[in-house]
Amino acid sequence: MSPVTEAVRLCGHLPLAITLLAARLSHHPAWEIASFTAEFATAQDRLSELEAGNRAVAAAFDLSYNALPAHLQHFFRRLGLHPGPDIDPYATAALTDTPLARARRHLDTLYTDHLIEEPAPRRYRLHDLLRQYAHALTAHDPEEARTQATQRLVTYYTHTTQTADQHLNTTPRHHMRTTTAPSSAPKLATREDALAWIRTECHNLFAFAHHTQPTYLIALADAMATYLRAQGPWDQAATLHQAAATTAHNTNDRLGEAHALQDLGIVRRMTGEYAEAAKLSEQALDLYRTLGHRLDEANTLQDLGRVRRTTGEYAEAAKLSEQALDLYRALGDRLGEAHALKELGRVRWTPGEYAKATELVEQALNLYRTLGDGLGEAKTLQDLGIVRRMTGEYTEATELGEQALDLYRTLGHRPGEANTLQDLAIVRRMTGEYTEATELGEQALDLYRTLGDRLGEANTLKALGRVRRMTGKYTEATELGEQALNLYRTLGHRPGEANTLQALGCVRRMTGEYAKAIELGEEARNLYRTLGHRPGEAHTLLDLSVLRSQMGNVTDGMELAAQSLDLFRGIGDVQGEAKALKIAGDLQADSGQPQQALASYEEALLLARQVRSPLGEAHALEGAARCQARTDAQAAIISLREAVAIYQRIGAAETPTATEYLARLEAEQA
């Protein structure tokens, strides 16, 4: 924007203000327009900057204001008390203590007289100069009248936000005391109505939260908590909840303090501050137990369990979720029971207990559907999709993920949308659709960064790095992996750290840096074992088996591959089993056991086709071709042609090597 355009904007496009500003500039020819505009933009009192005797802008405003009848003058002054960026007729009715229809008429009159703007239908605002003018006029009104007007307005905002929260909040808990209903309020009959209203008013709610009495600050922060978790920005949410917690503590409002601490703990977990999140949840838990609020106690046990699961403390996470489940059932709270079952399912799948995880999550899904909880249903569909992906059922994983994504978007739940985009990106990567995987991952990354979700950002950077590695872009893969690793370590997220160490080890192996690859792999393996994370341990054993063989120790490599295969079979990971069989085949072929190798490749091929893994299928076909080439060149060529076609279709890094080998075989048979 040019300095002239900016100056005109700061004058509110008011002809008199623009004329006066131009006159000041012409009177000082040495002044630069850019410097003067910057100074004008930061002026505390722009009206004084435009004074020019009887032609002052303030004087012009006086003429317009004095032309209004007394009741409209009073109405205009009240608008100067509003701290937010804009206002609608409902809030205006509360602020001015007038019926809704009359408030609308008065707003239309002020708009016609160019004293207010209408940037969107039925949204009104004062230009900065007029806002400053109106605010100065309010100083002449009695303090009690100003206080009553502001109190009516904040009561309206708090009550309507609490009404909206009833549609948005699916976590059962004892809510803060409700405020008095205003004389006029928008009808929020559905979740969509509630979401649209609070999204539109969010800037005004933040403005009032920082300009109101302690009771209203605490209640407003409580009512905004669910929306802010779903929509962000989380840094502003944390500031709001911290202010509410401090205010509640200072006013001896122990229930308000417990709610604010719990909400703040959830936001800290979402931004990856796990130690602080655990501390806050424990403080809230102690308060709820002291107050005898058993439902809130159950909710906080759940929150604390999520922190423990995220940091890899699975036994403690399971214990906390089971305590919450028992409490919900004792209270007859079926929605809370569904939440606890879903969380227990997540605790079970992480160390590889897929059958138990599926059973728990399906119980939760049935409960959510019975209760008509769309958000719970979306989260549970997403969880089931993850379990299906982990067991290699990619078609089902995609279907479930897409159902969840549609629900999240309908509900306006942005964290869920980002998480599901990331889940679908992983499925695309595992089925060799690398372009689609990258597109979905980048969409998720943008959403995570908008929300301030550092864990989501780390997960997506790691996943995008794997796509780069699988398409042979090793430098980019390393850069993305190291960014993710730094984030995980900053967050204290040990499962993510282990997973990224393993991924970086694979890149080092592919670039021939075997010693560094071994170091990274062993570090990842030790972390997985400490966490009790069996799928991660199995994959790392497999990576180490390849490394040992490439370094000349085939016997150790085969032993590690066998251990990995046993682990994959024990946890029901079909995709992992197929990968382990393929690598076992490679090692058997290298050690002069072609028949055993061919059998391993054929078994791996069947499993890869079963789980729709084109890369796994191509790997098994290429391995089989290398064995067949010794005794049946034509069979080898058929297998290799199929593998090359798959590599080319998915843009795999193995394409050039496989293509060259195929050309050599065909030339030998020509």
Coordinates of C-alpha atoms in Angstrom, one line a residue, residues 127-644:
H127 CA -13.9 4.6 12.0
D128 CA -10.9 5.1 14.3
L129 CA -11.3 8.9 14.3
L130 CA -15.0 8.7 15.0
R131 CA -14.4 6.0 17.7
Q132 CA -11.9 8.3 19.4
Y133 CA -14.5 11.1 19.2
A134 CA -17.4 9.0 20.5
H135 CA -15.2 7.7 23.4
A136 CA -14.2 11.2 24.3
L137 CA -17.9 12.2 24.5
T138 CA -18.7 9.3 26.9
A139 CA -16.5 11.0 29.5
H140 CA -19.3 13.5 30.1
D141 CA -21.8 10.8 31.0
P142 CA -22.2 9.6 34.7
E143 CA -19.8 6.9 35.6
E144 CA -22.6 4.7 36.9
A145 CA -24.4 4.9 33.5
R146 CA -21.3 3.9 31.6
T147 CA -20.7 1.0 34.0
Q148 CA -24.3 -0.3 33.6
A149 CA -24.1 -0.1 29.8
T150 CA -20.8 -2.0 29.7
Q151 CA -22.2 -4.6 32.2
R152 CA -25.3 -5.2 30.0
L153 CA -23.1 -5.7 27.0
V154 CA -20.7 -8.2 28.7
T155 CA -23.6 -10.1 30.1
Y156 CA -25.0 -10.4 26.6
Y157 CA -21.7 -11.7 25.2
T158 CA -21.1 -14.1 28.1
H159 CA -24.7 -15.5 28.1
T160 CA -24.7 -16.0 24.3
T161 CA -21.3 -17.6 24.3
Q162 CA -22.5 -20.0 27.0
T163 CA -25.5 -20.8 24.8
A164 CA -23.2 -21.4 21.8
D165 CA -20.9 -23.7 24.0
Q166 CA -23.9 -25.9 24.8
H167 CA -23.8 -27.0 21.1
L168 CA -20.0 -27.1 20.8
N169 CA -18.9 -28.8 24.0
T170 CA -19.2 -32.6 24.0
T171 CA -17.3 -33.1 27.2
P172 CA -19.7 -33.4 30.1
R173 CA -18.7 -31.3 33.1
H174 CA -20.2 -28.9 35.7
H175 CA -20.3 -25.6 33.9
M176 CA -19.8 -22.2 35.4
R177 CA -22.9 -20.5 36.6
T178 CA -24.9 -19.0 33.8
T179 CA -25.5 -15.3 33.4
T180 CA -28.8 -13.5 33.1
A181 CA -30.4 -13.8 29.7
P182 CA -30.4 -10.5 27.7
S183 CA -33.7 -9.1 26.4
S184 CA -32.6 -9.9 22.8
A185 CA -30.2 -12.6 21.6
P186 CA -29.7 -14.4 18.3
K187 CA -31.3 -17.8 18.0
L188 CA -28.6 -20.4 18.1
A189 CA -30.7 -23.6 17.4
T190 CA -27.9 -25.8 15.9
R191 CA -24.2 -26.4 16.2
E192 CA -23.7 -24.6 12.9
D193 CA -25.5 -21.5 14.2
A194 CA -23.3 -21.6 17.3
L195 CA -20.1 -22.0 15.4
A196 CA -21.0 -19.2 13.0
W197 CA -21.9 -16.8 15.8
I198 CA -18.8 -17.4 18.0
R199 CA -16.5 -17.3 14.9
T200 CA -17.9 -13.9 13.9
E201 CA -17.8 -12.5 17.5
C202 CA -14.4 -14.0 18.5
H203 CA -12.5 -10.7 18.3
N204 CA -15.1 -8.9 20.4
L205 CA -15.1 -11.7 23.0
F206 CA -11.3 -11.5 23.4
A207 CA -11.6 -7.7 23.7
F208 CA -14.2 -8.0 26.4
A209 CA -12.4 -10.8 28.2
H210 CA -9.6 -8.3 28.9
H211 CA -11.9 -5.3 29.8
T212 CA -14.3 -6.8 32.2
Q213 CA -15.0 -7.9 35.8
P214 CA -13.4 -11.1 37.3
T215 CA -16.7 -13.0 37.3
Y216 CA -17.3 -12.4 33.6
L217 CA -13.7 -13.0 32.6
I218 CA -13.8 -16.5 34.3
A219 CA -17.2 -17.4 32.8
L220 CA -16.3 -16.1 29.3
A221 CA -13.0 -18.0 29.2
D222 CA -14.8 -21.2 30.3
A223 CA -17.5 -20.7 27.6
M224 CA -14.9 -20.1 24.9
A225 CA -12.6 -23.0 25.8
T226 CA -14.2 -25.6 23.5
Y227 CA -14.3 -23.3 20.5
L228 CA -10.7 -22.2 20.9
R229 CA -9.5 -25.8 21.2
A230 CA -11.1 -26.6 17.9
Q231 CA -10.4 -23.3 16.0
G232 CA -7.4 -21.7 17.7
P233 CA -5.3 -19.7 17.9
W234 CA -3.9 -21.7 20.8
D235 CA -1.5 -19.0 22.0
Q236 CA -4.4 -16.6 22.6
A237 CA -6.4 -19.4 24.2
A238 CA -3.5 -20.0 26.7
T239 CA -3.3 -16.3 27.5
L240 CA -7.0 -16.2 28.2
H241 CA -7.1 -19.3 30.4
Q242 CA -4.1 -18.2 32.3
A243 CA -5.8 -14.8 33.0
A244 CA -8.9 -16.7 34.1
A245 CA -6.9 -19.0 36.4
T246 CA -5.1 -16.1 38.1
T247 CA -8.3 -14.1 38.5
A248 CA -10.2 -17.1 40.0
H249 CA -7.3 -17.8 42.4
N250 CA -7.2 -14.2 43.5
T251 CA -11.0 -14.0 44.1
N252 CA -11.1 -17.4 45.9
D253 CA -13.3 -19.0 43.1
R254 CA -12.0 -22.5 43.5
L255 CA -14.3 -24.1 40.9
G256 CA -13.5 -21.3 38.4
E257 CA -9.8 -21.9 39.1
A258 CA -10.1 -25.6 38.6
H259 CA -11.9 -25.1 35.2
A260 CA -9.3 -22.6 34.0
L261 CA -6.4 -24.8 35.1
Q262 CA -7.9 -27.8 33.3
D263 CA -8.6 -25.7 30.1
L264 CA -5.1 -24.3 30.2
G265 CA -3.6 -27.8 30.7
I266 CA -5.4 -29.0 27.6
V267 CA -4.1 -26.2 25.5
R268 CA -0.5 -26.8 26.9
R269 CA -0.8 -30.4 25.8
M270 CA -2.0 -29.4 22.3
T271 CA 1.0 -27.0 22.0
G272 CA 3.4 -29.7 23.1
E273 CA 4.2 -28.4 26.6
Y274 CA 3.7 -31.8 28.3
A275 CA 5.4 -31.2 31.6
E276 CA 3.4 -28.0 32.1
A277 CA 0.2 -29.7 30.9
A278 CA 0.6 -32.6 33.4
K279 CA 1.3 -30.1 36.3
L280 CA -1.8 -28.1 35.4
S281 CA -4.0 -31.2 35.1
E282 CA -2.8 -32.4 38.5
Q283 CA -3.6 -29.1 40.1
A284 CA -7.1 -29.1 38.6
L285 CA -7.6 -32.8 39.8
D286 CA -6.7 -31.9 43.4
L287 CA -9.2 -29.0 43.3
Y288 CA -12.0 -31.1 41.9
R289 CA -11.4 -33.8 44.5
T290 CA -11.4 -31.3 47.3
L291 CA -14.7 -29.8 45.9
G292 CA -16.2 -33.3 45.4
H293 CA -16.8 -32.8 41.7
R294 CA -16.5 -36.4 40.5
L295 CA -17.5 -35.7 36.9
D296 CA -14.8 -33.1 36.5
E297 CA -12.4 -35.4 38.3
A298 CA -13.1 -38.1 35.6
N299 CA -12.6 -35.5 32.8
T300 CA -9.2 -34.4 34.3
L301 CA -8.1 -38.0 34.7
Q302 CA -8.7 -38.4 31.0
D303 CA -6.7 -35.2 30.2
L304 CA -3.8 -36.4 32.3
G305 CA -4.0 -39.8 30.7
R306 CA -3.7 -38.2 27.2
V307 CA -0.5 -36.4 28.3
R308 CA 1.0 -39.7 29.6
R309 CA 0.1 -41.5 26.4
T310 CA 1.6 -38.7 24.2
T311 CA 4.9 -38.9 26.1
G312 CA 5.0 -42.7 25.8
E313 CA 4.0 -43.6 29.4
Y314 CA 1.5 -46.2 28.2
A315 CA 1.0 -48.1 31.5
E316 CA 0.3 -44.9 33.4
A317 CA -2.0 -43.7 30.6
A318 CA -4.0 -46.9 30.7
K319 CA -4.3 -46.7 34.4
L320 CA -5.6 -43.1 34.3
S321 CA -8.1 -43.8 31.5
E322 CA -9.4 -46.9 33.3
Q323 CA -9.9 -44.8 36.5
A324 CA -11.9 -42.3 34.4
L325 CA -13.9 -45.1 32.8
D326 CA -14.9 -46.5 36.2
L327 CA -16.0 -43.1 37.4
Y328 CA -18.1 -42.4 34.3
R329 CA -19.8 -45.7 34.6
A330 CA -20.4 -45.1 38.3
L331 CA -22.0 -41.8 37.5
G332 CA -24.1 -43.2 34.6
D333 CA -22.4 -40.9 32.2
R334 CA -22.5 -42.6 28.8
L335 CA -20.8 -39.8 26.9
G336 CA -17.9 -39.8 29.3
E337 CA -17.8 -43.6 29.0
A338 CA -17.5 -43.3 25.2
H339 CA -14.6 -40.8 25.6
A340 CA -12.8 -43.1 28.0
L341 CA -13.2 -46.2 25.7
K342 CA -11.9 -44.2 22.7
E343 CA -8.8 -43.1 24.7
L344 CA -8.2 -46.6 26.0
G345 CA -8.3 -47.8 22.4
R346 CA -5.5 -45.3 21.5
V347 CA -3.4 -46.5 24.5
R348 CA -3.8 -50.1 23.3
W349 CA -2.9 -49.6 19.6
T350 CA 0.3 -47.7 20.2
P351 CA 2.2 -50.7 21.6
G352 CA 0.6 -52.9 18.9
E353 CA -2.5 -54.4 20.6
Y354 CA -4.6 -53.9 17.5
A355 CA -7.4 -56.4 18.2
K356 CA -8.0 -55.0 21.7
A357 CA -7.8 -51.4 20.3
T358 CA -10.4 -52.2 17.6
E359 CA -12.7 -53.7 20.2
L360 CA -12.5 -50.7 22.5
V361 CA -12.8 -48.1 19.7
E362 CA -15.8 -49.9 18.1
Q363 CA -17.6 -49.8 21.5
A364 CA -16.9 -46.1 21.7
L365 CA -18.3 -45.6 18.1
N366 CA -21.5 -47.4 18.9
L367 CA -22.0 -45.2 22.0
Y368 CA -21.3 -42.0 20.1
R369 CA -23.8 -42.9 17.4
T370 CA -26.4 -43.9 20.0
L371 CA -25.9 -40.5 21.7
G372 CA -25.8 -38.5 18.4
D373 CA -22.4 -37.1 19.1
G374 CA -21.0 -36.2 15.6
L375 CA -17.6 -35.0 16.9
G376 CA -17.0 -38.2 18.9
E377 CA -18.1 -40.2 15.9
A378 CA -15.6 -38.4 13.7
K379 CA -12.7 -39.0 16.1
T380 CA -13.6 -42.7 16.4
L381 CA -13.8 -43.2 12.7
Q382 CA -10.4 -41.6 12.4
D383 CA -9.0 -43.9 15.1
L384 CA -10.4 -47.0 13.4
G385 CA -8.8 -45.8 10.2
I386 CA -5.5 -45.6 11.9
V387 CA -5.8 -49.1 13.3
R388 CA -6.7 -50.4 9.8
R389 CA -3.7 -48.7 8.4
M390 CA -1.4 -50.2 11.0
T391 CA -2.7 -53.7 10.1
G392 CA -2.3 -53.0 6.3
E393 CA -6.0 -52.7 5.5
Y394 CA -5.5 -49.6 3.3
T395 CA -8.8 -49.5 1.5
E396 CA -10.7 -49.6 4.7
A397 CA -8.3 -47.1 6.3
T398 CA -9.0 -44.7 3.4
E399 CA -12.7 -45.1 3.6
L400 CA -12.8 -44.5 7.3
G401 CA -10.4 -41.5 7.1
E402 CA -12.5 -39.9 4.4
Q403 CA -15.7 -40.3 6.4
A404 CA -14.0 -38.7 9.4
L405 CA -12.7 -35.8 7.3
D406 CA -16.1 -35.0 5.9
L407 CA -17.6 -35.0 9.4
Y408 CA -14.8 -32.8 10.8
R409 CA -15.3 -30.3 8.0
T410 CA -19.0 -30.3 8.5
L411 CA -18.4 -29.6 12.2
G412 CA -15.8 -27.0 11.6
H413 CA -13.2 -28.9 13.7
R414 CA -9.9 -27.8 12.3
P415 CA -7.5 -30.0 14.5
G416 CA -9.5 -33.1 13.5
E417 CA -9.4 -32.0 9.9
A418 CA -5.6 -31.6 10.0
N419 CA -5.0 -34.9 11.8
T420 CA -7.2 -36.8 9.3
L421 CA -5.4 -35.1 6.3
Q422 CA -2.2 -36.4 7.8
D423 CA -3.6 -39.9 8.3
L424 CA -4.7 -40.0 4.7
A425 CA -1.4 -38.8 3.5
I426 CA 0.3 -41.7 5.3
V427 CA -2.0 -44.2 3.7
R428 CA -1.2 -42.6 0.3
R429 CA 2.5 -42.9 1.0
M430 CA 2.1 -46.6 2.0
T431 CA 0.3 -47.4 -1.2
G432 CA 2.9 -45.6 -3.3
E433 CA 0.8 -42.5 -4.2
Y434 CA 3.6 -40.1 -3.4
T435 CA 2.2 -37.0 -5.2
E436 CA -1.1 -37.3 -3.3
A437 CA 0.7 -38.0 -0.1
T438 CA 2.7 -34.8 -0.4
E439 CA -0.3 -32.7 -1.3
L440 CA -2.3 -34.0 1.7
G441 CA 0.6 -33.6 4.0
E442 CA 1.3 -30.0 3.0
Q443 CA -2.4 -29.2 3.6
A444 CA -2.1 -30.7 7.1
L445 CA 1.1 -28.8 7.7
D446 CA -0.5 -25.4 6.9
L447 CA -3.4 -26.1 9.2
Y448 CA -1.1 -27.2 12.1
R449 CA 1.0 -24.1 11.8
T450 CA -2.1 -21.9 11.7
L451 CA -3.4 -23.6 14.9
G452 CA 0.0 -23.5 16.6
D453 CA 0.1 -27.3 16.9
R454 CA 3.8 -28.1 17.2
L455 CA 3.3 -31.8 17.6
G456 CA 1.1 -32.0 14.5
E457 CA 3.8 -29.9 12.7
A458 CA 6.5 -32.3 13.8
N459 CA 4.5 -35.4 12.7
T460 CA 3.8 -33.9 9.3
L461 CA 7.5 -32.9 8.7
K462 CA 8.5 -36.4 9.6
A463 CA 5.9 -37.9 7.2
L464 CA 6.9 -35.6 4.4
G465 CA 10.5 -36.5 4.9
R466 CA 9.6 -40.2 4.4
V467 CA 7.9 -39.4 1.1
R468 CA 11.1 -37.6 0.0
R469 CA 13.2 -40.6 1.1
M470 CA 11.0 -43.0 -0.8
T471 CA 11.4 -41.0 -4.0
G472 CA 15.2 -40.8 -3.7
K473 CA 15.4 -37.1 -2.5
Y474 CA 17.7 -37.9 0.4
T475 CA 19.0 -34.4 1.1
E476 CA 15.4 -33.0 1.5
A477 CA 14.4 -36.1 3.5
T478 CA 17.3 -35.5 6.0
E479 CA 16.4 -31.8 6.3
L480 CA 12.7 -32.5 7.0
G481 CA 13.6 -35.3 9.4
E482 CA 16.0 -33.1 11.4
Q483 CA 13.4 -30.4 11.7
A484 CA 11.0 -32.9 13.0
L485 CA 13.5 -34.4 15.4
N486 CA 14.4 -31.0 16.9
L487 CA 10.7 -30.3 17.5
Y488 CA 10.1 -33.7 19.1
R489 CA 13.0 -33.2 21.5
T490 CA 11.8 -29.7 22.3
L491 CA 8.4 -31.1 23.1
G492 CA 9.7 -34.1 25.1
H493 CA 7.8 -36.4 22.7
R494 CA 9.7 -39.7 22.9
P495 CA 7.7 -41.8 20.5
G496 CA 8.1 -39.2 17.8
E497 CA 11.8 -38.9 18.6
A498 CA 12.3 -42.6 18.3
N499 CA 10.4 -42.8 15.0
T500 CA 12.4 -39.9 13.5
L501 CA 15.7 -41.4 14.6
Q502 CA 14.7 -44.6 12.8
A503 CA 13.7 -42.7 9.7
L504 CA 16.9 -40.7 9.6
G505 CA 18.8 -44.0 10.0
C506 CA 17.1 -45.3 6.9
V507 CA 18.3 -42.2 4.9
R508 CA 21.9 -42.7 6.2
R509 CA 21.8 -46.3 5.1
M510 CA 20.5 -45.4 1.6
T511 CA 23.4 -42.9 1.2
G512 CA 25.9 -45.4 2.4
E513 CA 26.7 -43.9 5.8
Y514 CA 26.4 -47.2 7.6
A515 CA 28.1 -46.3 10.9
K516 CA 25.9 -43.3 11.4
A517 CA 22.8 -45.4 10.4
I518 CA 23.7 -48.0 13.0
E519 CA 24.1 -45.4 15.7
L520 CA 20.7 -43.8 14.9
G521 CA 19.0 -47.2 14.6
E522 CA 20.3 -48.5 17.9
E523 CA 19.2 -45.2 19.6
A524 CA 15.7 -45.6 18.2
R525 CA 15.6 -49.3 19.2
N526 CA 16.5 -48.5 22.8
L527 CA 13.9 -45.8 23.0
Y528 CA 11.2 -48.1 21.6
R529 CA 12.0 -50.8 24.1
T530 CA 11.9 -48.3 26.9
L531 CA 8.5 -47.2 25.8
G532 CA 7.2 -50.7 25.2
H533 CA 6.5 -49.8 21.6
R534 CA 6.5 -53.1 19.8
P535 CA 5.7 -52.0 16.2
G536 CA 8.5 -49.4 16.4
E537 CA 10.9 -52.0 17.8
A538 CA 10.0 -54.4 15.0
H539 CA 10.6 -51.9 12.2
T540 CA 13.9 -50.8 13.7
L541 CA 15.1 -54.4 14.0
L542 CA 14.3 -54.8 10.3
D543 CA 16.3 -51.7 9.4
L544 CA 19.2 -52.9 11.5
S545 CA 19.1 -56.4 9.9
V546 CA 19.6 -54.7 6.5
L547 CA 22.4 -52.6 7.8
R548 CA 24.3 -55.5 9.4
S549 CA 24.1 -57.5 6.1
Q550 CA 25.3 -54.6 4.0
M551 CA 28.2 -54.3 6.4
G552 CA 29.1 -58.0 5.7
N553 CA 27.5 -59.7 8.7
V554 CA 24.7 -61.6 7.0
T555 CA 24.2 -64.1 9.9
D556 CA 23.4 -61.2 12.4
G557 CA 21.2 -59.6 9.7
M558 CA 19.1 -62.8 9.3
E559 CA 18.7 -63.2 13.1
L560 CA 17.5 -59.6 13.5
A561 CA 15.1 -60.1 10.5
A562 CA 13.7 -63.2 12.2
Q563 CA 13.1 -61.4 15.5
S564 CA 11.4 -58.6 13.6
L565 CA 9.1 -61.1 11.7
D566 CA 8.1 -62.7 15.0
L567 CA 7.2 -59.3 16.5
F568 CA 5.1 -58.3 13.4
R569 CA 3.2 -61.6 13.5
G570 CA 2.7 -61.3 17.2
I571 CA 1.0 -57.9 16.9
G572 CA -0.9 -58.7 13.7
D573 CA 0.9 -56.2 11.5
V574 CA 0.4 -57.7 8.0
Q575 CA 2.2 -54.9 6.2
G576 CA 5.2 -55.2 8.5
E577 CA 5.1 -59.0 8.1
A578 CA 5.3 -58.6 4.3
K579 CA 8.2 -56.2 4.6
A580 CA 10.1 -58.6 7.0
L581 CA 9.6 -61.5 4.6
K582 CA 10.9 -59.5 1.7
I583 CA 14.0 -58.6 3.6
A584 CA 14.4 -62.2 4.8
G585 CA 14.3 -63.2 1.2
D586 CA 17.0 -60.7 0.3
L587 CA 19.3 -62.0 3.0
Q588 CA 18.6 -65.6 2.1
A589 CA 19.5 -64.9 -1.6
D590 CA 22.7 -63.1 -0.5
S591 CA 23.7 -66.1 1.6
G592 CA 23.2 -68.6 -1.3
Q593 CA 19.8 -69.9 -0.4
P594 CA 17.8 -69.1 -3.6
Q595 CA 14.9 -71.5 -3.0
Q596 CA 14.3 -70.3 0.5
A597 CA 14.5 -66.8 -0.7
L598 CA 12.0 -67.4 -3.5
A599 CA 9.5 -68.8 -1.0
S600 CA 9.9 -65.8 1.2
Y601 CA 9.4 -63.4 -1.7
E602 CA 6.3 -65.3 -2.8
E603 CA 4.8 -65.1 0.7
A604 CA 5.7 -61.4 0.9
L605 CA 4.0 -60.8 -2.5
L606 CA 0.7 -62.4 -1.4
L607 CA 0.7 -60.3 1.8
A608 CA 1.6 -57.1 -0.1
R609 CA -1.3 -57.7 -2.5
Q610 CA -3.6 -58.5 0.4
V611 CA -2.9 -55.1 2.0
R612 CA -2.8 -53.2 -1.3
S613 CA 0.9 -52.1 -0.9
P614 CA 2.2 -51.5 -4.5
L615 CA 5.7 -50.7 -3.2
G616 CA 5.8 -53.9 -1.2
E617 CA 4.4 -55.8 -4.2
A618 CA 7.1 -54.4 -6.5
H619 CA 9.9 -55.2 -4.0
A620 CA 8.8 -58.8 -3.7
L621 CA 8.5 -59.1 -7.5
E622 CA 12.0 -57.7 -8.0
G623 CA 13.4 -60.0 -5.4
A624 CA 11.7 -63.0 -6.9
A625 CA 13.0 -62.0 -10.4
R626 CA 16.6 -62.0 -9.1
C627 CA 16.2 -65.5 -7.8
Q628 CA 14.4 -66.7 -10.9
A629 CA 17.1 -65.3 -13.2
R630 CA 19.4 -68.1 -12.1
T631 CA 17.2 -70.9 -13.4
D632 CA 14.3 -69.4 -15.4
A633 CA 15.2 -66.1 -17.2
Q634 CA 11.7 -65.8 -18.9
A635 CA 9.9 -66.0 -15.5
A636 CA 12.4 -63.4 -14.1
I637 CA 11.7 -61.0 -17.0
I638 CA 7.9 -61.4 -16.5
S639 CA 8.3 -60.6 -12.7
L640 CA 10.6 -57.8 -13.3
R641 CA 8.5 -56.1 -16.0
E642 CA 5.6 -56.1 -13.5
A643 CA 7.8 -54.6 -10.8
V644 CA 9.1 -51.9 -13.2

